[in-house]
Amino acid sequence: MKVLVTAFEPFNKEKINASQEVLKNLPDFNGVQKIVLPVVFNECFQEVHELMENALFDYILMLGESGGRTSVSLERIAVNLADASIPDNKGSVPHGEKIFSDGENAYFTTLNLKTAKDALNENGIPVQISNYAGLYVCNNLFYGVMYYIDKHDLKTKAGFMHIPFLEKQTVHKPHIASISLQSAVSAVSTLIALMEKGVL
Ligand code: PCA
């Protein structure tokens, strides 16, 4: 089995990114490659496309931080639109631009979200299925990966999970929801176990 798990570097004045911390703390799994990506529109998927050119992944699981969400969120839809209210890490602020002019308006994840949700719940992890990954860099990556799979007719299954702030990011913002690092790591490990079984 060949799996790629991606995370993002910090952005928007945060010192860390929950997804990167989770990736750092994820136990080693056979056949699982990890990569941290820049929070930069369109650049975020370049390296992933290069990896996809050189290896056929069974699964690609993309992770990102979504501060303020109350639980991990399994994203259902990637949208062909880039729109930002804050600059990316290179200062770009797109307003309603298509990501790929020859791409579909949207792609659905090819992961089985019901199976994922049930398994996470069984492991005691609250989770929501989300129909909106935003239009910022996470959606940009998600769309870029789904587009590549579509255009190259790959069997790779792919999906995106947003992670709330980690507890240590909200120590001085106690009114904002957070998740423990342990639960977030356990959520990702649970999904990888489903991939190993080939059922995700
Ligand atoms: N979250 C942002 C981009 C990088 C990240 O971790 C998002 O939700 O778009």
mmCIF file of C-alpha atoms and ligand atoms in Angstrom:
data_model
loop_
_atom_site.group_PDB
_atom_site.id
_atom_site.type_symbol
_atom_site.label_atom_id
_atom_site.label_comp_id
_atom_site.label_asym_id
_atom_site.label_seq_id
_atom_site.Cartn_x
_atom_site.Cartn_y
_atom_site.Cartn_z
ATOM 1 C CA MET A 1 0.000 0.000 0.000
ATOM 2 C CA LYS A 2 1.247 3.472 -0.869
ATOM 3 C CA VAL A 3 -0.169 6.435 1.012
ATOM 4 C CA LEU A 4 0.682 10.113 0.985
ATOM 5 C CA VAL A 5 -0.281 12.234 3.972
ATOM 6 C CA THR A 6 0.140 15.986 3.602
ATOM 7 C CA ALA A 7 0.060 18.833 6.125
ATOM 8 C CA PHE A 8 0.614 22.580 6.011
ATOM 9 C CA GLU A 9 3.166 24.956 7.450
ATOM 10 C CA PRO A 10 1.905 27.714 9.821
ATOM 11 C CA PHE A 11 -0.055 30.644 8.391
ATOM 12 C CA ASN A 12 -2.005 33.713 9.482
ATOM 13 C CA LYS A 13 0.374 34.663 12.316
ATOM 14 C CA GLU A 14 0.044 31.297 14.088
ATOM 15 C CA LYS A 15 3.375 29.903 15.309
ATOM 16 C CA ILE A 16 2.410 26.335 14.505
ATOM 17 C CA ASN A 17 -0.067 24.550 12.276
ATOM 18 C CA ALA A 18 -2.159 21.813 13.907
ATOM 19 C CA SER A 19 -1.838 19.610 10.820
ATOM 20 C CA GLN A 20 1.956 19.853 10.818
ATOM 21 C CA GLU A 21 2.114 18.993 14.525
ATOM 22 C CA VAL A 22 -0.093 15.980 13.903
ATOM 23 C CA LEU A 23 2.089 14.825 11.024
ATOM 24 C CA LYS A 24 5.208 15.223 13.204
ATOM 25 C CA ASN A 25 3.665 13.092 15.933
ATOM 26 C CA LEU A 26 2.141 10.448 13.690
ATOM 27 C CA PRO A 27 3.662 7.009 14.296
ATOM 28 C CA ASP A 28 5.505 5.459 11.345
ATOM 29 C CA PHE A 29 3.318 3.293 9.150
ATOM 30 C CA ASN A 30 4.673 1.083 6.372
ATOM 31 C CA GLY A 31 4.186 2.675 2.987
ATOM 32 C CA VAL A 32 3.105 6.047 4.335
ATOM 33 C CA GLN A 33 4.965 9.091 3.043
ATOM 34 C CA LYS A 34 4.563 12.456 4.770
ATOM 35 C CA ILE A 35 5.050 15.931 3.384
ATOM 36 C CA VAL A 36 4.547 19.475 4.698
ATOM 37 C CA LEU A 37 3.339 21.981 2.105
ATOM 38 C CA PRO A 38 3.562 25.762 1.777
ATOM 39 C CA VAL A 39 0.426 27.812 2.443
ATOM 40 C CA VAL A 40 0.657 29.343 -1.014
ATOM 41 C CA PHE A 41 -2.048 29.212 -3.681
ATOM 42 C CA ASN A 42 -1.155 26.850 -6.542
ATOM 43 C CA GLU A 43 2.347 26.190 -5.178
ATOM 44 C CA CYS A 44 0.808 23.962 -2.526
ATOM 45 C CA PHE A 45 -0.022 21.228 -5.034
ATOM 46 C CA GLN A 46 3.106 21.484 -7.279
ATOM 47 C CA GLU A 47 5.205 19.148 -5.171
ATOM 48 C CA VAL A 48 2.286 16.786 -4.706
ATOM 49 C CA HIS A 49 1.768 16.624 -8.476
ATOM 50 C CA GLU A 50 5.471 15.802 -8.867
ATOM 51 C CA LEU A 51 5.162 12.989 -6.325
ATOM 52 C CA MET A 52 2.033 11.731 -8.099
ATOM 53 C CA GLU A 53 3.926 11.718 -11.393
ATOM 54 C CA ASN A 54 6.571 9.427 -9.941
ATOM 55 C CA ALA A 55 4.490 7.080 -7.821
ATOM 56 C CA LEU A 56 1.000 5.673 -7.916
ATOM 57 C CA PHE A 57 -0.576 6.284 -4.518
ATOM 58 C CA ASP A 58 -3.465 4.170 -3.314
ATOM 59 C CA TYR A 59 -4.554 7.009 -1.059
ATOM 60 C CA ILE A 60 -3.786 10.656 -0.511
ATOM 61 C CA LEU A 61 -4.940 12.121 2.777
ATOM 62 C CA MET A 62 -4.593 15.883 3.011
ATOM 63 C CA LEU A 63 -4.639 17.616 6.399
ATOM 64 C CA GLY A 64 -5.087 21.263 7.244
ATOM 65 C CA GLU A 65 -5.901 23.446 10.215
ATOM 66 C CA SER A 66 -9.255 25.112 10.599
ATOM 67 C CA GLY A 67 -9.133 27.295 13.706
ATOM 68 C CA GLY A 68 -12.520 27.716 15.323
ATOM 69 C CA ARG A 69 -14.018 24.427 14.184
ATOM 70 C CA THR A 70 -15.243 22.299 17.023
ATOM 71 C CA SER A 71 -14.147 18.888 15.755
ATOM 72 C CA VAL A 72 -12.174 17.239 12.997
ATOM 73 C CA SER A 73 -14.011 17.680 9.709
ATOM 74 C CA LEU A 74 -14.033 15.317 6.768
ATOM 75 C CA GLU A 75 -14.413 17.448 3.668
ATOM 76 C CA ARG A 76 -16.754 16.263 0.943
ATOM 77 C CA ILE A 77 -16.232 18.817 -1.828
ATOM 78 C CA ALA A 78 -13.313 20.589 -3.499
ATOM 79 C CA VAL A 79 -14.380 23.683 -5.444
ATOM 80 C CA ASN A 80 -12.747 25.218 -8.532
ATOM 81 C CA LEU A 81 -12.361 28.641 -6.975
ATOM 82 C CA ALA A 82 -9.677 30.572 -5.110
ATOM 83 C CA ASP A 83 -10.852 33.378 -2.892
ATOM 84 C CA ALA A 84 -9.126 34.775 0.148
ATOM 85 C CA SER A 85 -9.742 37.307 2.878
ATOM 86 C CA ILE A 86 -6.210 36.948 4.247
ATOM 87 C CA PRO A 87 -3.013 36.762 2.179
ATOM 88 C CA ASP A 88 -1.318 33.408 1.675
ATOM 89 C CA ASN A 89 2.282 33.016 2.865
ATOM 90 C CA LYS A 90 3.562 34.767 -0.269
ATOM 91 C CA GLY A 91 1.137 37.677 -0.017
ATOM 92 C CA SER A 92 -1.319 36.577 -2.682
ATOM 93 C CA VAL A 93 -5.032 37.390 -2.129
ATOM 94 C CA PRO A 94 -7.068 35.952 -5.031
ATOM 95 C CA HIS A 95 -10.653 37.063 -5.467
ATOM 96 C CA GLY A 96 -12.942 34.522 -7.074
ATOM 97 C CA GLU A 97 -10.424 33.046 -9.531
ATOM 98 C CA LYS A 98 -10.788 29.615 -11.106
ATOM 99 C CA ILE A 99 -8.015 27.237 -10.081
ATOM 100 C CA PHE A 100 -7.931 25.319 -13.389
ATOM 101 C CA SER A 101 -9.832 26.715 -16.370
ATOM 102 C CA ASP A 102 -10.259 23.209 -17.824
ATOM 103 C CA GLY A 103 -11.310 21.581 -14.544
ATOM 104 C CA GLU A 104 -14.768 20.616 -13.312
ATOM 105 C CA ASN A 105 -16.560 23.138 -11.114
ATOM 106 C CA ALA A 106 -16.094 20.775 -8.184
ATOM 107 C CA TYR A 107 -14.907 17.296 -7.289
ATOM 108 C CA PHE A 108 -16.215 15.035 -4.570
ATOM 109 C CA THR A 109 -13.790 13.251 -2.290
ATOM 110 C CA THR A 110 -13.315 9.609 -3.242
ATOM 111 C CA LEU A 111 -12.905 8.510 0.376
ATOM 112 C CA ASN A 112 -15.814 6.757 2.010
ATOM 113 C CA LEU A 113 -16.781 9.416 4.538
ATOM 114 C CA LYS A 114 -19.443 7.323 6.256
ATOM 115 C CA THR A 115 -16.906 4.562 6.954
ATOM 116 C CA ALA A 116 -14.425 7.169 8.164
ATOM 117 C CA LYS A 117 -16.943 8.872 10.434
ATOM 118 C CA ASP A 118 -18.113 5.594 11.976
ATOM 119 C CA ALA A 119 -14.558 4.437 12.661
ATOM 120 C CA LEU A 120 -13.595 7.752 14.250
ATOM 121 C CA ASN A 121 -16.719 7.736 16.406
ATOM 122 C CA GLU A 122 -15.979 4.161 17.494
ATOM 123 C CA ASN A 123 -12.581 5.380 18.641
ATOM 124 C CA GLY A 124 -14.274 8.095 20.685
ATOM 125 C CA ILE A 125 -13.416 10.974 18.357
ATOM 126 C CA PRO A 126 -16.117 13.549 17.547
ATOM 127 C CA VAL A 127 -16.177 14.243 13.814
ATOM 128 C CA GLN A 128 -18.291 16.118 11.321
ATOM 129 C CA ILE A 129 -18.712 15.684 7.604
ATOM 130 C CA SER A 130 -18.272 19.116 6.053
ATOM 131 C CA ASN A 131 -19.616 20.300 2.718
ATOM 132 C CA TYR A 132 -17.356 23.325 2.545
ATOM 133 C CA ALA A 133 -13.581 23.320 2.839
ATOM 134 C CA GLY A 134 -13.455 27.091 2.304
ATOM 135 C CA LEU A 135 -11.911 28.740 -0.749
ATOM 136 C CA TYR A 136 -8.474 29.319 0.726
ATOM 137 C CA VAL A 137 -5.308 27.234 0.335
ATOM 138 C CA CYS A 138 -6.718 23.988 1.789
ATOM 139 C CA ASN A 139 -9.419 23.897 -0.855
ATOM 140 C CA ASN A 140 -6.795 24.890 -3.419
ATOM 141 C CA LEU A 141 -4.698 21.819 -2.563
ATOM 142 C CA PHE A 142 -7.726 19.536 -2.314
ATOM 143 C CA TYR A 143 -8.975 20.724 -5.721
ATOM 144 C CA GLY A 144 -5.487 20.502 -7.278
ATOM 145 C CA VAL A 145 -5.115 16.869 -6.209
ATOM 146 C CA MET A 146 -8.611 15.828 -7.315
ATOM 147 C CA TYR A 147 -8.041 17.595 -10.662
ATOM 148 C CA TYR A 148 -4.801 15.667 -11.241
ATOM 149 C CA ILE A 149 -6.492 12.370 -10.417
ATOM 150 C CA ASP A 150 -9.342 13.196 -12.805
ATOM 151 C CA LYS A 151 -7.119 14.341 -15.683
ATOM 152 C CA HIS A 152 -4.800 11.319 -15.363
ATOM 153 C CA ASP A 153 -7.591 8.869 -14.749
ATOM 154 C CA LEU A 154 -5.896 7.551 -11.611
ATOM 155 C CA LYS A 155 -7.333 5.039 -9.159
ATOM 156 C CA THR A 156 -5.880 7.001 -6.240
ATOM 157 C CA LYS A 157 -8.474 7.791 -3.604
ATOM 158 C CA ALA A 158 -8.124 11.153 -1.961
ATOM 159 C CA GLY A 159 -9.695 13.326 0.662
ATOM 160 C CA PHE A 160 -9.174 16.183 3.045
ATOM 161 C CA MET A 161 -9.531 16.445 6.806
ATOM 162 C CA HIS A 162 -9.551 19.753 8.662
ATOM 163 C CA ILE A 163 -8.231 19.763 12.220
ATOM 164 C CA PRO A 164 -9.273 22.361 14.830
ATOM 165 C CA PHE A 165 -6.660 24.350 16.744
ATOM 166 C CA LEU A 166 -4.627 22.212 19.121
ATOM 167 C CA GLU A 167 -5.040 22.935 22.816
ATOM 168 C CA LYS A 168 -1.683 24.672 23.010
ATOM 169 C CA GLN A 169 -2.829 27.169 20.358
ATOM 170 C CA THR A 170 -5.793 28.271 22.462
ATOM 171 C CA VAL A 171 -4.173 28.553 25.898
ATOM 172 C CA HIS A 172 -4.799 32.314 25.769
ATOM 173 C CA LYS A 173 -8.041 31.961 23.790
ATOM 174 C CA PRO A 174 -9.996 29.622 26.063
ATOM 175 C CA HIS A 175 -13.320 30.479 24.396
ATOM 176 C CA ILE A 176 -12.096 28.983 21.107
ATOM 177 C CA ALA A 177 -12.564 25.272 20.479
ATOM 178 C CA SER A 178 -9.539 23.012 20.421
ATOM 179 C CA ILE A 179 -8.569 19.355 20.190
ATOM 180 C CA SER A 180 -5.833 17.479 22.021
ATOM 181 C CA LEU A 181 -2.812 16.513 19.960
ATOM 182 C CA GLN A 182 -3.403 12.919 21.028
ATOM 183 C CA SER A 183 -6.971 12.841 19.665
ATOM 184 C CA ALA A 184 -5.949 14.501 16.428
ATOM 185 C CA VAL A 185 -3.109 11.999 15.917
ATOM 186 C CA SER A 186 -5.473 9.172 16.773
ATOM 187 C CA ALA A 187 -7.960 10.444 14.163
ATOM 188 C CA VAL A 188 -5.327 10.297 11.435
ATOM 189 C CA SER A 189 -4.039 6.897 12.605
ATOM 190 C CA THR A 190 -7.610 5.579 12.476
ATOM 191 C CA LEU A 191 -7.982 6.687 8.865
ATOM 192 C CA ILE A 192 -4.635 5.142 7.920
ATOM 193 C CA ALA A 193 -5.738 1.838 9.494
ATOM 194 C CA LEU A 194 -8.842 1.935 7.261
ATOM 195 C CA MET A 195 -6.614 2.554 4.244
ATOM 196 C CA GLU A 196 -4.432 -0.404 5.196
ATOM 197 C CA LYS A 197 -7.575 -2.531 5.178
ATOM 198 C CA GLY A 198 -8.524 -0.995 1.818
ATOM 199 C CA VAL A 199 -11.952 0.043 3.067
ATOM 200 C CA LEU A 200 -11.699 3.833 3.108
HETATM 201 N N1 PCA B 1 -5.548 25.784 6.713
HETATM 202 C C1 PCA B 1 -5.876 26.749 5.681
HETATM 203 C C2 PCA B 1 -4.695 26.713 4.751
HETATM 204 C C3 PCA B 1 -3.618 25.990 5.463
HETATM 205 C C4 PCA B 1 -4.256 25.376 6.620
HETATM 206 O O1 PCA B 1 -3.730 24.590 7.407
HETATM 207 C C5 PCA B 1 -7.224 26.487 5.036
HETATM 208 O O2 PCA B 1 -8.128 25.946 5.709
HETATM 209 O O3 PCA B 1 -7.424 26.835 3.879
#
